[in-house]
Every structure is written in structure tokens, then in C-alpha cells.
PDB file of C-alpha atoms in Angstrom:
ATOM      1  CA  MET A 195      -1.879 -26.207 -43.053  1.00 45.00           C
ATOM      2  CA  ILE A 196      -2.183 -22.977 -45.070  1.00 45.00           C
ATOM      3  CA  LYS A 197      -5.069 -21.824 -42.872  1.00 44.00           C
ATOM      4  CA  THR A 198      -2.980 -22.372 -39.718  1.00 42.00           C
ATOM      5  CA  ALA A 199      -0.008 -20.478 -41.185  1.00 42.00           C
ATOM      6  CA  ALA A 200      -2.262 -17.591 -42.224  1.00 41.00           C
ATOM      7  CA  MET A 201      -3.824 -17.409 -38.739  1.00 40.00           C
ATOM      8  CA  SER A 202      -0.368 -17.464 -37.144  1.00 41.00           C
ATOM      9  CA  ALA A 203       0.848 -14.659 -39.423  1.00 40.00           C
ATOM     10  CA  MET A 204      -2.264 -12.591 -38.718  1.00 39.00           C
ATOM     11  CA  SER A 205      -1.873 -13.062 -34.951  1.00 39.00           C
ATOM     12  CA  THR A 206       1.739 -11.925 -35.154  1.00 38.00           C
ATOM     13  CA  LEU A 207       0.772  -8.800 -37.106  1.00 38.00           C
ATOM     14  CA  LEU A 208      -1.943  -7.935 -34.589  1.00 37.00           C
ATOM     15  CA  LEU A 209       0.469  -8.322 -31.685  1.00 39.00           C
ATOM     16  CA  LEU A 210       3.128  -6.226 -33.386  1.00 39.00           C
ATOM     17  CA  GLY A 211       0.572  -3.565 -34.257  1.00 40.00           C
ATOM     18  CA  GLY A 212       0.142  -2.788 -30.565  1.00 43.00           C
ATOM     19  CA  CYS A 213       3.856  -1.961 -30.385  1.00 45.00           C
ATOM     20  CA  ALA A 214       3.973   0.168 -33.542  1.00 44.00           C
ATOM     21  CA  GLY A 215       4.633   3.420 -31.703  1.00 48.00           C
ATOM     22  CA  PHE A 216       7.756   2.142 -29.949  1.00 55.00           C
ATOM     23  CA  GLY A 217       9.784   1.550 -33.142  1.00 66.00           C
ATOM     24  CA  ALA A 218       8.825   4.817 -34.827  1.00 68.00           C
ATOM     25  CA  PRO A 219      10.953   7.974 -34.690  1.00 86.00           C
ATOM     26  CA  PRO A 220      10.167   9.939 -31.527  1.00 94.00           C
ATOM     27  CA  PRO A 221       7.971  13.002 -31.697  1.00 97.00           C
ATOM     28  CA  LEU A 222       9.658  16.395 -31.700  1.00 97.00           C
ATOM     29  CA  VAL A 223       9.036  19.270 -29.326  1.00 98.00           C
ATOM     30  CA  GLY A 224       6.516  21.518 -31.065  1.00 98.00           C
ATOM     31  CA  ASP A 225       4.694  18.668 -32.843  1.00 98.00           C
ATOM     32  CA  PRO A 226       0.898  19.039 -32.635  1.00 98.00           C
ATOM     33  CA  VAL A 227      -0.899  16.390 -30.570  1.00 98.00           C
ATOM     34  CA  ASP A 228      -2.296  14.700 -33.701  1.00 98.00           C
ATOM     35  CA  VAL A 229       1.268  14.163 -34.990  1.00 97.00           C
ATOM     36  CA  VAL A 230       2.302  12.778 -31.577  1.00 98.00           C
ATOM     37  CA  LEU A 231      -0.633  10.338 -31.697  1.00 97.00           C
ATOM     38  CA  GLN A 232       0.203   9.412 -35.293  1.00 96.00           C
ATOM     39  CA  LYS A 233       3.823   8.640 -34.332  1.00 96.00           C
ATOM     40  CA  LEU A 234       3.164   6.896 -31.009  1.00 96.00           C
ATOM     41  CA  GLY A 235      -0.385   5.580 -31.243  1.00 96.00           C
ATOM     42  CA  GLN A 236      -2.968   5.727 -28.487  1.00 97.00           C
ATOM     43  CA  PRO A 237      -1.487   6.314 -25.021  1.00 98.00           C
ATOM     44  CA  SER A 238      -1.742   3.763 -22.223  1.00 97.00           C
ATOM     45  CA  GLY A 239      -2.813   6.576 -19.898  1.00 97.00           C
ATOM     46  CA  SER A 240      -3.603  10.278 -19.883  1.00 97.00           C
ATOM     47  CA  TYR A 241      -3.285  12.687 -16.947  1.00 96.00           C
ATOM     48  CA  ALA A 242      -4.143  16.352 -16.431  1.00 94.00           C
ATOM     49  CA  ALA A 243      -1.253  18.431 -15.087  1.00 89.00           C
ATOM     50  CA  GLY A 244      -2.473  22.004 -14.759  1.00 91.00           C
ATOM     51  CA  PRO A 245      -2.904  23.390 -18.279  1.00 94.00           C
ATOM     52  CA  GLU A 246      -0.922  20.445 -19.701  1.00 95.00           C
ATOM     53  CA  GLN A 247      -2.063  16.973 -20.669  1.00 97.00           C
ATOM     54  CA  VAL A 248       0.432  14.162 -20.025  1.00 97.00           C
ATOM     55  CA  LEU A 249       0.168  11.146 -22.331  1.00 98.00           C
ATOM     56  CA  GLU A 250       1.653   7.921 -20.945  1.00 98.00           C
ATOM     57  CA  TYR A 251       3.276   5.300 -23.167  1.00 98.00           C
ATOM     58  CA  ALA A 252       4.062   2.362 -20.865  1.00 96.00           C
ATOM     59  CA  THR A 253       5.848  -0.750 -22.106  1.00 93.00           C
ATOM     60  CA  GLY A 254       3.654  -3.009 -20.008  1.00 80.00           C
ATOM     61  CA  PRO A 255       4.132  -4.812 -16.745  1.00 88.00           C
ATOM     62  CA  MET A 256       7.385  -6.449 -17.912  1.00 91.00           C
ATOM     63  CA  GLY A 257       8.882  -3.357 -19.585  1.00 93.00           C
ATOM     64  CA  GLN A 258      11.501  -1.122 -18.000  1.00 95.00           C
ATOM     65  CA  SER A 259      10.514   2.165 -19.596  1.00 96.00           C
ATOM     66  CA  THR A 260       7.563   4.500 -19.672  1.00 97.00           C
ATOM     67  CA  TRP A 261       7.579   7.508 -21.959  1.00 98.00           C
ATOM     68  CA  MET A 262       5.573  10.640 -21.155  1.00 98.00           C
ATOM     69  CA  ALA A 263       4.523  13.128 -23.811  1.00 98.00           C
ATOM     70  CA  HIS A 264       3.629  16.505 -22.289  1.00 98.00           C
ATOM     71  CA  ILE A 265       1.114  18.423 -24.388  1.00 98.00           C
ATOM     72  CA  GLY A 266       0.855  22.141 -23.646  1.00 98.00           C
ATOM     73  CA  ALA A 267      -2.275  24.273 -23.539  1.00 97.00           C
ATOM     74  CA  ASP A 268      -1.629  25.128 -27.214  1.00 98.00           C
ATOM     75  CA  GLY A 269      -1.950  21.435 -28.169  1.00 98.00           C
ATOM     76  CA  ARG A 270       1.754  21.010 -28.959  1.00 98.00           C
ATOM     77  CA  LEU A 271       4.412  18.726 -27.476  1.00 99.00           C
ATOM     78  CA  THR A 272       6.508  20.505 -24.843  1.00 98.00           C
ATOM     79  CA  LEU A 273       8.485  17.515 -23.502  1.00 98.00           C
ATOM     80  CA  TYR A 274       8.951  13.823 -24.352  1.00 98.00           C
ATOM     81  CA  GLU A 275      10.834  11.862 -21.699  1.00 97.00           C
ATOM     82  CA  GLN A 276      11.567   8.384 -20.365  1.00 97.00           C
ATOM     83  CA  VAL A 277      10.440   8.587 -16.737  1.00 98.00           C
ATOM     84  CA  LEU A 278      11.524   5.302 -15.134  1.00 97.00           C
ATOM     85  CA  THR A 279      14.914   6.635 -14.074  1.00 96.00           C
ATOM     86  CA  SER A 280      16.654   7.252 -10.751  1.00 95.00           C
ATOM     87  CA  GLU A 281      16.532  10.990 -11.461  1.00 96.00           C
ATOM     88  CA  LYS A 282      12.768  10.991 -11.978  1.00 97.00           C
ATOM     89  CA  PHE A 283      12.145   8.776  -8.925  1.00 98.00           C
ATOM     90  CA  ALA A 284      14.082  11.366  -6.890  1.00 97.00           C
ATOM     91  CA  THR A 285      11.438  13.996  -7.751  1.00 97.00           C
ATOM     92  CA  ILE A 286       8.764  12.087  -5.789  1.00 98.00           C
ATOM     93  CA  LYS A 287       8.489  13.816  -2.402  1.00 98.00           C
ATOM     94  CA  VAL A 288       7.979  11.400   0.496  1.00 98.00           C
ATOM     95  CA  GLY A 289       5.293  12.721   2.840  1.00 98.00           C
ATOM     96  CA  MET A 290       3.800  14.981   0.164  1.00 98.00           C
ATOM     97  CA  ALA A 291       3.239  13.142  -3.144  1.00 99.00           C
ATOM     98  CA  THR A 292      -0.094  11.388  -3.708  1.00 98.00           C
ATOM     99  CA  HIS A 293      -1.336   8.627  -6.013  1.00 98.00           C
ATOM    100  CA  ALA A 294      -2.214  11.292  -8.613  1.00 97.00           C
ATOM    101  CA  ASP A 295       1.232  12.921  -8.371  1.00 97.00           C
ATOM    102  CA  VAL A 296       2.984   9.579  -8.868  1.00 98.00           C
ATOM    103  CA  LEU A 297       0.754   8.684 -11.832  1.00 96.00           C
ATOM    104  CA  ARG A 298       1.534  12.022 -13.503  1.00 95.00           C
ATOM    105  CA  ALA A 299       5.266  11.622 -12.868  1.00 97.00           C
ATOM    106  CA  LEU A 300       5.817   7.883 -13.477  1.00 97.00           C
ATOM    107  CA  GLY A 301       2.662   6.457 -15.017  1.00 97.00           C
ATOM    108  CA  ARG A 302       0.990   3.234 -14.027  1.00 97.00           C
ATOM    109  CA  PRO A 303       3.009   0.709 -12.022  1.00 97.00           C
ATOM    110  CA  ALA A 304       4.069  -2.738 -13.212  1.00 96.00           C
ATOM    111  CA  GLU A 305       2.659  -4.281 -10.030  1.00 96.00           C
ATOM    112  CA  LYS A 306       0.494  -3.313  -7.071  1.00 97.00           C
ATOM    113  CA  SER A 307       0.626  -5.067  -3.717  1.00 98.00           C
ATOM    114  CA  TYR A 308      -0.427  -4.556  -0.115  1.00 98.00           C
ATOM    115  CA  LEU A 309       1.621  -4.838   3.078  1.00 97.00           C
ATOM    116  CA  PRO A 310      -0.890  -5.551   5.867  1.00 96.00           C
ATOM    117  CA  LEU A 311       1.616  -5.201   8.720  1.00 94.00           C
ATOM    118  CA  ARG A 312       2.411  -1.593   7.746  1.00 94.00           C
ATOM    119  CA  ASP A 313      -0.984  -0.971   6.091  1.00 96.00           C
ATOM    120  CA  PHE A 314       0.769   0.262   2.934  1.00 98.00           C
ATOM    121  CA  GLU A 315      -0.284  -0.041  -0.679  1.00 98.00           C
ATOM    122  CA  VAL A 316       2.847  -0.579  -2.798  1.00 99.00           C
ATOM    123  CA  TRP A 317       3.279   0.369  -6.448  1.00 98.00           C
ATOM    124  CA  SER A 318       6.310  -1.256  -8.076  1.00 98.00           C
ATOM    125  CA  TYR A 319       8.101  -0.019 -11.200  1.00 98.00           C
ATOM    126  CA  ARG A 320      10.644  -2.010 -13.240  1.00 97.00           C
ATOM    127  CA  TYR A 321      13.580   0.015 -14.560  1.00 96.00           C
ATOM    128  CA  LYS A 322      17.255  -0.101 -15.530  1.00 95.00           C
ATOM    129  CA  GLU A 323      19.137   1.577 -12.701  1.00 93.00           C
ATOM    130  CA  SER A 324      22.034   3.632 -14.101  1.00 89.00           C
ATOM    131  CA  GLY A 325      21.214   2.068 -17.460  1.00 85.00           C
ATOM    132  CA  ALA A 326      22.713  -1.246 -16.302  1.00 88.00           C
ATOM    133  CA  TRP A 327      20.979  -3.029 -13.413  1.00 93.00           C
ATOM    134  CA  ASN A 328      17.544  -4.663 -13.623  1.00 95.00           C
ATOM    135  CA  SER A 329      15.817  -2.993 -10.685  1.00 96.00           C
ATOM    136  CA  MET A 330      12.453  -2.261  -9.115  1.00 97.00           C
ATOM    137  CA  MET A 331      11.374   0.891  -7.323  1.00 98.00           C
ATOM    138  CA  HIS A 332       8.672   0.328  -4.708  1.00 98.00           C
ATOM    139  CA  VAL A 333       6.535   3.351  -3.794  1.00 99.00           C
ATOM    140  CA  HIS A 334       4.662   2.852  -0.486  1.00 99.00           C
ATOM    141  CA  PHE A 335       1.407   4.747   0.125  1.00 99.00           C
ATOM    142  CA  ASP A 336      -0.460   5.106   3.410  1.00 98.00           C
ATOM    143  CA  ARG A 337      -4.230   4.731   3.718  1.00 97.00           C
ATOM    144  CA  ALA A 338      -4.708   8.406   2.725  1.00 98.00           C
ATOM    145  CA  GLY A 339      -2.818   7.811  -0.544  1.00 98.00           C
ATOM    146  CA  VAL A 340       0.312   9.753   0.453  1.00 99.00           C
ATOM    147  CA  VAL A 341       3.805   8.415  -0.299  1.00 99.00           C
ATOM    148  CA  ARG A 342       5.427   7.334   2.970  1.00 99.00           C
ATOM    149  CA  MET A 343       8.466   5.445   1.730  1.00 98.00           C
ATOM    150  CA  MET A 344      10.369   4.487  -1.417  1.00 98.00           C
ATOM    151  CA  GLN A 345      12.679   1.490  -1.736  1.00 97.00           C
ATOM    152  CA  ASN A 346      14.611   0.145  -4.664  1.00 96.00           C
ATOM    153  CA  GLY A 347      16.249  -3.210  -5.166  1.00 94.00           C
ATOM    154  CA  PRO A 348      16.936  -5.912  -7.726  1.00 94.00           C
ATOM    155  CA  ASP A 349      14.075  -7.009  -9.959  1.00 94.00           C
ATOM    156  CA  PRO A 350      13.274 -10.589  -8.878  1.00 91.00           C
ATOM    157  CA  MET A 351      12.191 -11.391 -12.438  1.00 89.00           C
ATOM    158  CA  TYR A 352      15.871 -11.254 -13.458  1.00 87.00           C
ATOM    159  CA  GLU A 353      17.394 -12.857 -10.369  1.00 80.00           C
ATOM    160  CA  GLU A 354      18.955 -16.300 -10.513  1.00 74.00           C
ATOM    161  CA  ARG A 355      16.576 -18.936  -9.166  1.00 70.00           C
ATOM    162  CA  ARG A 356      19.024 -21.571  -7.955  1.00 62.00           C
ATOM    163  CA  PHE A 357      16.882 -22.737  -5.080  1.00 60.00           C
ATOM    164  CA  PHE A 358      13.452 -22.520  -6.708  1.00 57.00           C
ATOM    165  CA  HIS A 359      12.741 -24.928  -9.535  1.00 56.00           C
TER     166      HIS A 359
END
């Protein structure tokens, strides 16, 4: 009994340890990269953006936020922002943005799918639209990896399932 309780407690601590960065105070503009890493932990992704390095802190496939820490050429934080917002989605240029551009702007998607009829790869991002509605933004890429369409709608994970039991 004691062994089981100890294992359960240890499992809980290990799981919570992976989320340690999300409860800590946010980093401040000007913090050196080692302080950012100390406060937030290891990033879920890292992307080059010219002279900057962008560190991604995604909340996983079920989360509705992804934080990006922009590290300047001097190794200091220049910007720390939540990117799964309507305003940030609006910066993605249909017909111009590529996979790499979307990764740098929004981070990794919650889901990837394929639409054979249109021959589109779709990256889907969960977010809170206007801070209130559980939504998904779907970014459609053509075969060349260029954004061809973006659609948002309700997140089916939160929709009532009256007819599906």
C-alpha cells in the first residue's frame, strides 16, 4: 500500500515537473536566454528568424495557448507573447506564407490532417477566440507548402455531443 502511494506521488511530481515553466513568473524583456530557460524550462520548439531565435512554449495538443520567446542577436529576450490569437492569425499571409513562416509565427499545430479532394495539408490550432469561445483555426497548405486558405470555427472537442454516445 505504501509502495503504491509512493509511486503515485512520484508519478504526479514527474508529470507536474513538465509544466513547471507555465506557473512561474514570465520572463522580462532584457532577460538573458539562460534566465528565460530557467524560468520557462526547455522549449517545445526553436526556430531561426533572421538574427533572432524564437523559442516555442506550446501547451500541447489540447492547450489553447502557445507562448513565443524571441531572443535577439545579443542573447536577450526582446518579446514574449501568446501567439494563438485572432490578431496573430491575421498576420499569416494567404498565398505567401509557408510552413516555416507559420511555425515561426504560431508554433506547432495541435493537429495535422489531409484533405485529398483539395490536396491540402491542414494544420489546426486550438485557441480562445476573443478570450471567450473555444475555437480552432485551420491553416490549409498546398503541395508546395504555401498557405492557400485559413478557416476558423468551433473546437469540436468542446461541442455538445448529443447525437454521438
